[in-house]
mmCIF file of C-alpha atoms and ligand atoms in Angstrom:
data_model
loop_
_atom_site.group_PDB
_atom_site.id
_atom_site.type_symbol
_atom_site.label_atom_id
_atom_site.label_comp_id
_atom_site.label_asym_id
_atom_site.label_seq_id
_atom_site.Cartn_x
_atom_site.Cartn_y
_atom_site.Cartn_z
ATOM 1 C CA UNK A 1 238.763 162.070 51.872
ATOM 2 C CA UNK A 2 239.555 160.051 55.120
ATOM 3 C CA UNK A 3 239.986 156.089 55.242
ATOM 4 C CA UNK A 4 237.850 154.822 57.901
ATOM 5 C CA UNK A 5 238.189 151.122 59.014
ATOM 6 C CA UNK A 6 235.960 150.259 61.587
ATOM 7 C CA UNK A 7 236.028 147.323 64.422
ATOM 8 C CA UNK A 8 233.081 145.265 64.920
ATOM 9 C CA UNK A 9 232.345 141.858 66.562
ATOM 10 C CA UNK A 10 228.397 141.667 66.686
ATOM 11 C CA UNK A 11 224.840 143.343 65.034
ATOM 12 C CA UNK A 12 226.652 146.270 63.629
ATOM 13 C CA UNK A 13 224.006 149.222 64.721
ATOM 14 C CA UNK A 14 226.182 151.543 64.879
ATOM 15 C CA UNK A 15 228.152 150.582 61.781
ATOM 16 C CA UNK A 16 225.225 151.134 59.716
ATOM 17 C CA UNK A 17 224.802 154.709 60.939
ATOM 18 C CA UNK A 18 228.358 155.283 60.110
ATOM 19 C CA UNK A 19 227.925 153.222 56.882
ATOM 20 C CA UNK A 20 224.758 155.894 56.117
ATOM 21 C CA UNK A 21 226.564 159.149 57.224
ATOM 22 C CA UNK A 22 229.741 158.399 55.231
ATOM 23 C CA UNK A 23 227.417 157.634 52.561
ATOM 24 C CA UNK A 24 225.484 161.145 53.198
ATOM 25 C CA UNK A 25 228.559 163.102 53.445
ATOM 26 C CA UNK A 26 227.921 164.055 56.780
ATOM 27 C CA UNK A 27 230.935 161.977 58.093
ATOM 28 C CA UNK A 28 233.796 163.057 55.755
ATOM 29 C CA UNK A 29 235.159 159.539 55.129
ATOM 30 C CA UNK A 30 234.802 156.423 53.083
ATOM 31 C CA UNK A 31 234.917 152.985 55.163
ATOM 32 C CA UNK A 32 237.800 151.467 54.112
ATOM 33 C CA UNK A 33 236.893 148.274 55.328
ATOM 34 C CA UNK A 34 234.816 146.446 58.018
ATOM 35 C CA UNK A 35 237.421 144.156 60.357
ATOM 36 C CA UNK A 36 235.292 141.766 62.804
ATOM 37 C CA UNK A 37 237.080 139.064 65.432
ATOM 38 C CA UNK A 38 234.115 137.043 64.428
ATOM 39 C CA UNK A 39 232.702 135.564 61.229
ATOM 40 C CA UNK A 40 229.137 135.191 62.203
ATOM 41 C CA UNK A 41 229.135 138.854 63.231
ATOM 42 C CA UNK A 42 226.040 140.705 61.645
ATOM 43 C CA UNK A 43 227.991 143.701 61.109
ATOM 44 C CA UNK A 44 229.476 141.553 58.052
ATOM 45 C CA UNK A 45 226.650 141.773 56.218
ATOM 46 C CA UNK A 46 225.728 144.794 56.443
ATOM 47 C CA UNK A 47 229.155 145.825 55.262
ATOM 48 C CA UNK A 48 228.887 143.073 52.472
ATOM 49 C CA UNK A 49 225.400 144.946 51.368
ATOM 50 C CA UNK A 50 226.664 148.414 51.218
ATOM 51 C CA UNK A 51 229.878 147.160 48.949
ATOM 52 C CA UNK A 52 232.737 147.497 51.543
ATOM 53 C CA UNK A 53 235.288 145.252 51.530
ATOM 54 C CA UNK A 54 235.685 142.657 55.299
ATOM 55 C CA UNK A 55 238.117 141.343 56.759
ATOM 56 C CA UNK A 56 237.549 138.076 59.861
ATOM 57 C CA UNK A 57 240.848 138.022 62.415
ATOM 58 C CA UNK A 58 239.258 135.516 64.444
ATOM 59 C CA UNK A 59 240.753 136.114 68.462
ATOM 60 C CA UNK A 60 240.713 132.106 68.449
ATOM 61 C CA UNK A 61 243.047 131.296 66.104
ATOM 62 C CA UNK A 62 246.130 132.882 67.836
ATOM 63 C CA UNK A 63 247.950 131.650 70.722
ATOM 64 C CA UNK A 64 248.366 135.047 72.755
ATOM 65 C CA UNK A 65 246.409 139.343 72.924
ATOM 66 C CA UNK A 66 249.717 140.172 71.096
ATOM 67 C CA UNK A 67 249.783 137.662 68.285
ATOM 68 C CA UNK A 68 245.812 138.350 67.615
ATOM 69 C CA UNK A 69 246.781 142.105 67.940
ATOM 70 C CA UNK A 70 249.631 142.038 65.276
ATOM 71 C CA UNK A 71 247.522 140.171 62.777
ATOM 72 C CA UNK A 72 244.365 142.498 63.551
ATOM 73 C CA UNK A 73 247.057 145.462 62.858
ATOM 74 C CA UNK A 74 248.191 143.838 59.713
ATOM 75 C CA UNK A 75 244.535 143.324 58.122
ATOM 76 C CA UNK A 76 243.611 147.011 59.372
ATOM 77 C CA UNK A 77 246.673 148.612 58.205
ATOM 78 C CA UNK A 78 246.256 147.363 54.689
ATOM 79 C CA UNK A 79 243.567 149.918 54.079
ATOM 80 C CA UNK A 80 245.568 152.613 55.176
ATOM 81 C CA UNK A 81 243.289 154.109 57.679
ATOM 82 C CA UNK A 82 243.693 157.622 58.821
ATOM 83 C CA UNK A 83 240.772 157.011 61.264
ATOM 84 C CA UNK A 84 239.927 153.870 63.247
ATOM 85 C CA UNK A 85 236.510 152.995 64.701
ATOM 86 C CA UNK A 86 235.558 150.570 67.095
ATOM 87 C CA UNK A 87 231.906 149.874 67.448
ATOM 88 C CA UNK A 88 230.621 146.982 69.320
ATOM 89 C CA UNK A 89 234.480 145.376 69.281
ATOM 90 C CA UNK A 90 234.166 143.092 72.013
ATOM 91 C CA UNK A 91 238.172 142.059 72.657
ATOM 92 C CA UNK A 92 240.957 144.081 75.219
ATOM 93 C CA UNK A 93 243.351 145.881 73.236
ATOM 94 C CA UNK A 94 247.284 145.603 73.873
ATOM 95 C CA UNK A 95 248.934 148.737 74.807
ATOM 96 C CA UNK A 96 251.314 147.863 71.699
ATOM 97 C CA UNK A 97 248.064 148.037 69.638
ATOM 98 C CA UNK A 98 246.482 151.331 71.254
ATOM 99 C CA UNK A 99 250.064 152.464 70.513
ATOM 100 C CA UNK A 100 250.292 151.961 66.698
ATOM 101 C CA UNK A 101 246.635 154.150 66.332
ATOM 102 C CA UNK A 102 246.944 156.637 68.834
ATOM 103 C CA UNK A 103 245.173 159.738 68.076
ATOM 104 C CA UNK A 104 242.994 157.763 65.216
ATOM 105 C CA UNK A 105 240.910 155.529 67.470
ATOM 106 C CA UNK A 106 237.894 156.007 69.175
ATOM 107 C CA UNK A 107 235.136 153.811 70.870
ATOM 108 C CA UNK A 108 231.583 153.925 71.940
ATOM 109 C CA UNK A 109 231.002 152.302 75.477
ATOM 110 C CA UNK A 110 227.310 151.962 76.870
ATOM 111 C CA UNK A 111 227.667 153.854 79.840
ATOM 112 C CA UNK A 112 228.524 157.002 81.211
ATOM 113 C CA UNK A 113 231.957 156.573 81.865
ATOM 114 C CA UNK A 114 233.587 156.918 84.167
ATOM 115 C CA UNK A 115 231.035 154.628 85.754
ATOM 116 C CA UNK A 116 230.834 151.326 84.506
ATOM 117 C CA UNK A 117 234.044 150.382 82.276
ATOM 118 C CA UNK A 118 233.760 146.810 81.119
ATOM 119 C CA UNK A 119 231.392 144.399 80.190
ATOM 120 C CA UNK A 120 226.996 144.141 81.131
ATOM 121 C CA UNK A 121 226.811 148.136 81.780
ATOM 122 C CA UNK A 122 223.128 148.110 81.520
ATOM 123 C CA UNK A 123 222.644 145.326 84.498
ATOM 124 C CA UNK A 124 225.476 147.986 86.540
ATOM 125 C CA UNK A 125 223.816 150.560 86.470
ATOM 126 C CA UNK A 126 220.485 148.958 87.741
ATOM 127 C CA UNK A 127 222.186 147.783 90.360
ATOM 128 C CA UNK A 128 223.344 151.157 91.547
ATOM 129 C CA UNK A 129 220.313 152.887 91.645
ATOM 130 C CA UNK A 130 222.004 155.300 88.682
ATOM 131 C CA UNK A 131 219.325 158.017 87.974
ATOM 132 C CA UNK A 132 220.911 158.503 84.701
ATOM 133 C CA UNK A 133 222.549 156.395 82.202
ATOM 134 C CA UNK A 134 223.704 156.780 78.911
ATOM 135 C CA UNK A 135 227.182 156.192 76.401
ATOM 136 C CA UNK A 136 230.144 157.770 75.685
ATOM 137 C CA UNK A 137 233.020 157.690 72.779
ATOM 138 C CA UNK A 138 236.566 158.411 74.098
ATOM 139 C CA UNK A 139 239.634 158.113 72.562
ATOM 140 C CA UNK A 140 241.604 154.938 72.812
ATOM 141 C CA UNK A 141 244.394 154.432 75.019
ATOM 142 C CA UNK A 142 246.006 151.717 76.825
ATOM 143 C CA UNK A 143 243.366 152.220 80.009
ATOM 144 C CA UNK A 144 240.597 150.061 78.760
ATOM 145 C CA UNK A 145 237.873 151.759 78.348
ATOM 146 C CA UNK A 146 239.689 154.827 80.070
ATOM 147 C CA UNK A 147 240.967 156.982 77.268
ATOM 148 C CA UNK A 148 240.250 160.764 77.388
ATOM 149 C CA UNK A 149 236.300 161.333 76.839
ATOM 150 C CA UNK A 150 234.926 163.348 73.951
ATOM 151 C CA UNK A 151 231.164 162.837 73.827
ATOM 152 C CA UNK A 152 228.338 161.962 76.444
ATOM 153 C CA UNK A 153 224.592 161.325 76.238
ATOM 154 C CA UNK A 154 222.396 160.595 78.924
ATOM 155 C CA UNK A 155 218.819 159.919 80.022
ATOM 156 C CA UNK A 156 216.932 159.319 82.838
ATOM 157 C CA UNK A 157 216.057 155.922 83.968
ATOM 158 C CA UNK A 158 212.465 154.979 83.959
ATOM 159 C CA UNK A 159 211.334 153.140 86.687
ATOM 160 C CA UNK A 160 210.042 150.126 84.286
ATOM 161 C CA UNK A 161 213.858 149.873 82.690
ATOM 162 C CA UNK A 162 215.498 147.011 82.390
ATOM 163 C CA UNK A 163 218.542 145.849 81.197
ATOM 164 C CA UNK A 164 216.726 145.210 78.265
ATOM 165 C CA UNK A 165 215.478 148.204 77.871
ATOM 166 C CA UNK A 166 218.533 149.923 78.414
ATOM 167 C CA UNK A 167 220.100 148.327 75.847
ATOM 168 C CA UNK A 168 217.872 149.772 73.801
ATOM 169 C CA UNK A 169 217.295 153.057 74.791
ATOM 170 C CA UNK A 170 221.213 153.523 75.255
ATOM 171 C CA UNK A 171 221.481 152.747 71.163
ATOM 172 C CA UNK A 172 218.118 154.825 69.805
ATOM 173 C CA UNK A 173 218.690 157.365 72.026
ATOM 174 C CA UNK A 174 222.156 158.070 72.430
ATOM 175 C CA UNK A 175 225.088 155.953 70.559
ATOM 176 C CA UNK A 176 223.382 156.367 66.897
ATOM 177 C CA UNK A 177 223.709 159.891 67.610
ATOM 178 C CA UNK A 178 226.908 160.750 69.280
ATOM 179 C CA UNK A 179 229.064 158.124 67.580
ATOM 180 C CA UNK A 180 228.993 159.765 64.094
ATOM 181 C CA UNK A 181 229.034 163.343 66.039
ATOM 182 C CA UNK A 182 232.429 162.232 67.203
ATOM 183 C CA UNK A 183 233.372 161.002 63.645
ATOM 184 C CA UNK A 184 232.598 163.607 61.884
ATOM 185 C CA UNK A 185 234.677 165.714 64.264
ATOM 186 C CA UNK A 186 237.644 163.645 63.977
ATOM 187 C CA UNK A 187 237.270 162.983 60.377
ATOM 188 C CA UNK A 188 237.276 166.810 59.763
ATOM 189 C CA UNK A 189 240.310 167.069 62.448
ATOM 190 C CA UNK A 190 237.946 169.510 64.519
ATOM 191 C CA UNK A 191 239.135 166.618 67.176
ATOM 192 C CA UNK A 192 242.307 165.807 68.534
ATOM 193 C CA UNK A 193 244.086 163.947 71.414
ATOM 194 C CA UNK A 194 246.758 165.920 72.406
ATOM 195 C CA UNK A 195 249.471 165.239 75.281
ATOM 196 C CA UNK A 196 246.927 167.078 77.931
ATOM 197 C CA UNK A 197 243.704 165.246 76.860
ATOM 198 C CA UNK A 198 240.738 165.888 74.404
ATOM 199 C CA UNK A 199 240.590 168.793 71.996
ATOM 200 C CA UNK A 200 237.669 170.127 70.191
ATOM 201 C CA UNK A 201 237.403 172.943 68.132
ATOM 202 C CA UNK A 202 241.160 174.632 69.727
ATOM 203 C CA UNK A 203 240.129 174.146 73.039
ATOM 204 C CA UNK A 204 240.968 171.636 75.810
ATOM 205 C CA UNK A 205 237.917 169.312 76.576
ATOM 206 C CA UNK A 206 237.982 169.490 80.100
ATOM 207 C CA UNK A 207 234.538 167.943 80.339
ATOM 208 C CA UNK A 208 232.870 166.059 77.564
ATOM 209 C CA UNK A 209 230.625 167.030 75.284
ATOM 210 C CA UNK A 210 226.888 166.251 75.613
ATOM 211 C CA UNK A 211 223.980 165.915 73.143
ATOM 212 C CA UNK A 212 221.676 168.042 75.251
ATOM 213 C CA UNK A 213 224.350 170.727 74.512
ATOM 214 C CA UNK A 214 224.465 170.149 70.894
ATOM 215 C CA UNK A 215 220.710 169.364 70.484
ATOM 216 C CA UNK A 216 220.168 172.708 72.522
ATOM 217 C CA UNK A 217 222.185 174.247 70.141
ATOM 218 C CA UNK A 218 220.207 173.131 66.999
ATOM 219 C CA UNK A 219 216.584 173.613 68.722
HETATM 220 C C1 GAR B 301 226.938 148.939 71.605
HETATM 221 O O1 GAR B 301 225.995 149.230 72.602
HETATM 222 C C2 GAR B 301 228.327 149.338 72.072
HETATM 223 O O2 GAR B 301 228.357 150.492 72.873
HETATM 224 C C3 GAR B 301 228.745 148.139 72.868
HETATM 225 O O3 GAR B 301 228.267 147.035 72.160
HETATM 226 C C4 GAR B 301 227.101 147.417 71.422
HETATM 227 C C5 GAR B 301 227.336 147.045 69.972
HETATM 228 O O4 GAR B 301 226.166 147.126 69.211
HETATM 229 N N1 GAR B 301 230.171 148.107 73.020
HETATM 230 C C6 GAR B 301 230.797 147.575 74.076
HETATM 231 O O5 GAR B 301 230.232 147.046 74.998
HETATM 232 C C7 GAR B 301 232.314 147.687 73.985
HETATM 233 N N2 GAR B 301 232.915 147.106 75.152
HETATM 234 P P1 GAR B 301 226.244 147.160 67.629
HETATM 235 O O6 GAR B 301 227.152 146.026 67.190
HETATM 236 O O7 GAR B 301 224.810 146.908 67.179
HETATM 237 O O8 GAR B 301 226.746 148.508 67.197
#
Protein backbone atom coordinates (compact mmCIF):
# COMPACT_ATOMS: atom_id res chain seq x y z
CA UNK A 1 0.00 0.00 0.00
CA UNK A 2 1.12 3.60 -1.02
CA UNK A 3 1.66 6.59 1.56
CA UNK A 4 -0.20 9.46 0.33
CA UNK A 5 0.33 12.93 2.00
CA UNK A 6 -1.65 15.45 0.57
CA UNK A 7 -1.26 19.51 0.43
CA UNK A 8 -4.10 21.60 1.30
CA UNK A 9 -4.61 25.28 2.33
CA UNK A 10 -8.52 25.80 2.18
CA UNK A 11 -12.25 23.73 2.12
CA UNK A 12 -10.64 20.48 1.29
CA UNK A 13 -13.26 19.22 -1.62
CA UNK A 14 -11.14 17.44 -3.19
CA UNK A 15 -9.42 15.94 -0.15
CA UNK A 16 -12.53 14.38 0.87
CA UNK A 17 -12.94 12.57 -2.45
CA UNK A 18 -9.48 11.32 -2.05
CA UNK A 19 -10.13 10.73 1.70
CA UNK A 20 -13.42 8.48 0.34
CA UNK A 21 -11.62 6.66 -2.58
CA UNK A 22 -8.60 5.65 -0.45
CA UNK A 23 -11.12 4.62 1.93
CA UNK A 24 -13.09 2.59 -0.98
CA UNK A 25 -10.06 1.06 -2.33
CA UNK A 26 -10.43 2.62 -5.47
CA UNK A 27 -7.26 4.81 -4.91
CA UNK A 28 -4.64 2.23 -3.77
CA UNK A 29 -3.24 4.32 -0.89
CA UNK A 30 -3.69 5.30 2.70
CA UNK A 31 -3.31 9.23 3.46
CA UNK A 32 -0.49 9.44 5.39
CA UNK A 33 -1.21 12.69 6.58
CA UNK A 34 -3.00 15.99 5.71
CA UNK A 35 -0.14 19.05 5.63
CA UNK A 36 -1.99 22.62 5.32
CA UNK A 37 0.09 26.24 5.26
CA UNK A 38 -2.90 27.30 7.22
CA UNK A 39 -4.54 26.38 10.51
CA UNK A 40 -8.00 27.57 9.88
CA UNK A 41 -8.01 25.54 6.66
CA UNK A 42 -11.28 23.34 6.46
CA UNK A 43 -9.46 20.61 4.94
CA UNK A 44 -8.18 20.06 8.72
CA UNK A 45 -11.16 18.90 9.80
CA UNK A 46 -12.14 16.87 7.57
CA UNK A 47 -8.85 15.06 7.91
CA UNK A 48 -9.29 15.27 11.81
CA UNK A 49 -12.90 13.41 11.21
CA UNK A 50 -11.75 10.64 9.06
CA UNK A 51 -8.71 9.81 11.73
CA UNK A 52 -5.65 11.07 9.72
CA UNK A 53 -3.05 12.53 11.35
CA UNK A 54 -2.26 16.93 10.30
CA UNK A 55 0.32 18.69 10.21
CA UNK A 56 0.10 23.23 10.07
CA UNK A 57 3.61 24.71 8.37
CA UNK A 58 2.26 28.05 8.46
CA UNK A 59 4.08 30.16 5.15
CA UNK A 60 4.14 33.13 7.84
CA UNK A 61 6.29 32.00 10.23
CA UNK A 62 9.47 31.73 8.03
CA UNK A 63 11.56 34.43 6.80
CA UNK A 64 12.06 33.23 3.03
CA UNK A 65 10.01 30.30 -0.06
CA UNK A 66 13.13 28.21 0.90
CA UNK A 67 13.02 28.20 4.66
CA UNK A 68 8.99 27.55 4.52
CA UNK A 69 9.88 24.90 1.81
CA UNK A 70 12.50 22.96 3.96
CA UNK A 71 10.23 22.85 6.97
CA UNK A 72 7.09 21.88 4.69
CA UNK A 73 9.64 19.01 3.35
CA UNK A 74 10.54 18.03 6.82
CA UNK A 75 6.77 17.64 8.17
CA UNK A 76 5.86 15.80 4.74
CA UNK A 77 8.77 13.60 4.67
CA UNK A 78 8.09 12.22 8.10
CA UNK A 79 5.29 10.13 6.71
CA UNK A 80 7.31 8.70 4.19
CA UNK A 81 5.21 9.43 1.23
CA UNK A 82 5.62 7.55 -1.95
CA UNK A 83 2.94 9.85 -3.49
CA UNK A 84 2.35 13.57 -2.90
CA UNK A 85 -0.91 15.45 -3.55
CA UNK A 86 -1.59 18.91 -3.75
CA UNK A 87 -5.18 19.94 -3.71
CA UNK A 88 -6.22 23.44 -3.22
CA UNK A 89 -2.34 24.31 -1.94
CA UNK A 90 -2.36 27.84 -2.45
CA UNK A 91 1.71 28.73 -2.06
CA UNK A 92 4.65 28.72 -5.18
CA UNK A 93 6.82 25.88 -4.80
CA UNK A 94 10.80 26.21 -4.91
CA UNK A 95 12.44 24.38 -7.62
CA UNK A 96 14.57 22.78 -4.62
CA UNK A 97 11.15 21.53 -3.36
CA UNK A 98 9.63 20.28 -6.83
CA UNK A 99 13.10 18.67 -6.88
CA UNK A 100 13.02 16.49 -3.70
CA UNK A 101 9.29 14.90 -5.06
CA UNK A 102 9.74 14.69 -8.57
CA UNK A 103 7.83 12.02 -10.16
CA UNK A 104 5.47 11.75 -6.82
CA UNK A 105 3.64 15.07 -7.09
CA UNK A 106 0.77 16.08 -8.82
CA UNK A 107 -1.77 19.05 -8.73
CA UNK A 108 -5.22 19.95 -9.77
CA UNK A 109 -5.45 23.55 -11.33
CA UNK A 110 -9.00 25.01 -12.31
CA UNK A 111 -8.44 25.56 -15.76
CA UNK A 112 -7.55 24.06 -18.84
CA UNK A 113 -4.07 24.56 -18.88
CA UNK A 114 -2.26 25.71 -20.75
CA UNK A 115 -4.60 28.66 -20.51
CA UNK A 116 -4.82 30.30 -17.38
CA UNK A 117 -1.79 29.27 -14.95
CA UNK A 118 -2.08 31.17 -11.72
CA UNK A 119 -4.46 32.53 -9.52
CA UNK A 120 -8.75 33.68 -10.25
CA UNK A 121 -8.98 31.16 -13.41
CA UNK A 122 -12.67 31.29 -13.37
CA UNK A 123 -12.82 35.37 -13.74
CA UNK A 124 -9.90 34.54 -16.91
CA UNK A 125 -11.62 32.71 -18.65
CA UNK A 126 -14.79 35.00 -18.68
CA UNK A 127 -12.84 37.48 -19.75
CA UNK A 128 -11.68 35.68 -22.84
CA UNK A 129 -14.73 34.69 -24.21
CA UNK A 130 -13.36 30.80 -23.55
CA UNK A 131 -16.16 28.52 -24.96
CA UNK A 132 -14.88 25.85 -22.79
CA UNK A 133 -13.40 25.63 -19.45
CA UNK A 134 -12.55 23.07 -17.21
CA UNK A 135 -9.28 21.57 -14.80
CA UNK A 136 -6.43 19.69 -15.18
CA UNK A 137 -3.82 17.60 -12.84
CA UNK A 138 -0.19 17.67 -14.14
CA UNK A 139 2.74 16.64 -12.66
CA UNK A 140 4.81 19.01 -10.63
CA UNK A 141 7.79 20.64 -11.80
CA UNK A 142 9.62 23.73 -11.25
CA UNK A 143 7.25 25.68 -14.07
CA UNK A 144 4.44 26.66 -11.83
CA UNK A 145 1.65 25.34 -12.78
CA UNK A 146 3.53 24.07 -16.03
CA UNK A 147 4.50 20.50 -15.33
CA UNK A 148 3.70 17.83 -17.98
CA UNK A 149 -0.30 17.34 -18.14
CA UNK A 150 -1.96 14.03 -17.41
CA UNK A 151 -5.71 14.62 -17.15
CA UNK A 152 -8.28 17.22 -18.64
CA UNK A 153 -12.01 17.85 -18.23
CA UNK A 154 -13.95 20.34 -19.83
CA UNK A 155 -17.40 21.85 -20.36
CA UNK A 156 -19.02 24.31 -22.14
CA UNK A 157 -19.71 27.66 -20.74
CA UNK A 158 -23.26 28.63 -20.27
CA UNK A 159 -24.11 31.89 -21.12
CA UNK A 160 -25.52 32.63 -17.38
CA UNK A 161 -21.85 31.47 -15.85
CA UNK A 162 -20.17 33.27 -13.64
CA UNK A 163 -17.21 33.10 -11.83
CA UNK A 164 -19.25 31.77 -9.31
CA UNK A 165 -20.60 29.38 -11.08
CA UNK A 166 -17.56 28.23 -12.49
CA UNK A 167 -16.18 27.59 -9.45
CA UNK A 168 -18.61 25.32 -9.00
CA UNK A 169 -19.18 23.59 -11.96
CA UNK A 170 -15.25 23.25 -12.44
CA UNK A 171 -15.32 21.08 -8.87
CA UNK A 172 -18.84 18.89 -9.41
CA UNK A 173 -18.14 18.44 -12.73
CA UNK A 174 -14.68 17.92 -13.34
CA UNK A 175 -11.86 18.02 -10.40
CA UNK A 176 -13.88 15.41 -8.04
CA UNK A 177 -13.59 13.24 -10.91
CA UNK A 178 -10.28 13.47 -12.58
CA UNK A 179 -8.21 14.12 -9.46
CA UNK A 180 -8.62 10.59 -7.97
CA UNK A 181 -8.51 9.22 -11.81
CA UNK A 182 -5.00 10.56 -11.77
CA UNK A 183 -4.33 9.04 -8.27
CA UNK A 184 -5.32 5.99 -8.74
CA UNK A 185 -3.10 5.85 -11.82
CA UNK A 186 -0.12 6.97 -10.08
CA UNK A 187 -0.78 5.09 -6.99
CA UNK A 188 -0.93 1.84 -9.09
CA UNK A 189 2.32 3.20 -11.12
CA UNK A 190 0.07 2.95 -14.40
CA UNK A 191 1.56 6.77 -14.38
CA UNK A 192 4.86 8.04 -14.70
CA UNK A 193 6.93 11.20 -15.51
CA UNK A 194 9.62 10.19 -17.44
CA UNK A 195 12.59 12.40 -18.99
CA UNK A 196 10.23 12.99 -22.30
CA UNK A 197 6.98 13.88 -20.43
CA UNK A 198 3.80 12.00 -19.18
CA UNK A 199 3.37 8.25 -19.34
CA UNK A 200 0.27 6.28 -19.03
CA UNK A 201 -0.25 2.84 -19.40
CA UNK A 202 3.59 2.36 -21.54
CA UNK A 203 2.86 5.01 -23.72
CA UNK A 204 4.00 8.65 -24.06
CA UNK A 205 1.08 11.12 -23.21
CA UNK A 206 1.44 13.33 -25.94
CA UNK A 207 -1.93 14.90 -25.24
CA UNK A 208 -3.77 14.58 -22.00
CA UNK A 209 -6.23 12.51 -21.06
CA UNK A 210 -9.91 13.60 -20.96
CA UNK A 211 -13.00 12.43 -19.03
CA UNK A 212 -15.17 12.43 -22.13
CA UNK A 213 -12.64 9.74 -23.25
CA UNK A 214 -12.82 7.75 -20.18
CA UNK A 215 -16.58 8.35 -19.52
CA UNK A 216 -17.03 7.26 -23.29
CA UNK A 217 -15.27 4.38 -22.46
CA UNK A 218 -17.48 3.27 -19.48
CA UNK A 219 -20.95 4.33 -21.25
C1 LIG B 1 -9.74 23.79 -6.40
O1 LIG B 1 -10.61 24.31 -7.37
C2 LIG B 1 -8.33 23.69 -6.95
O2 LIG B 1 -8.26 23.37 -8.31
C3 LIG B 1 -7.82 25.08 -6.72
O3 LIG B 1 -8.32 25.47 -5.47
C4 LIG B 1 -9.56 24.78 -5.24
C5 LIG B 1 -9.44 24.08 -3.90
O4 LIG B 1 -10.67 23.60 -3.44
N1 LIG B 1 -6.38 25.10 -6.74
C6 LIG B 1 -5.65 26.15 -7.14
O5 LIG B 1 -6.12 27.20 -7.50
C7 LIG B 1 -4.15 25.89 -7.08
N2 LIG B 1 -3.44 27.05 -7.53
P1 LIG B 1 -10.73 22.52 -2.29
O6 LIG B 1 -9.83 23.00 -1.16
O7 LIG B 1 -12.19 22.51 -1.85
O8 LIG B 1 -10.30 21.19 -2.85
Amino acid sequence: MKNLVVLISGQGRNLQALIEHCAAGTIPARIAAVVSNRADAYGLERARRAGIPTEVVPHGDYPSREAFDAALAAAIDRHAPDLLAMAGFMRILTPGFTRHYLGRALNIHPSLLPRHPGLRTHAAALAAGDAEHGASVHFVTEALDGGPLVLQGAFKLRPEDDAATLAERVMTEVELKIYPQALAWLARGDLSLRADGAWLHGRPLTTPATLDALEAAFR
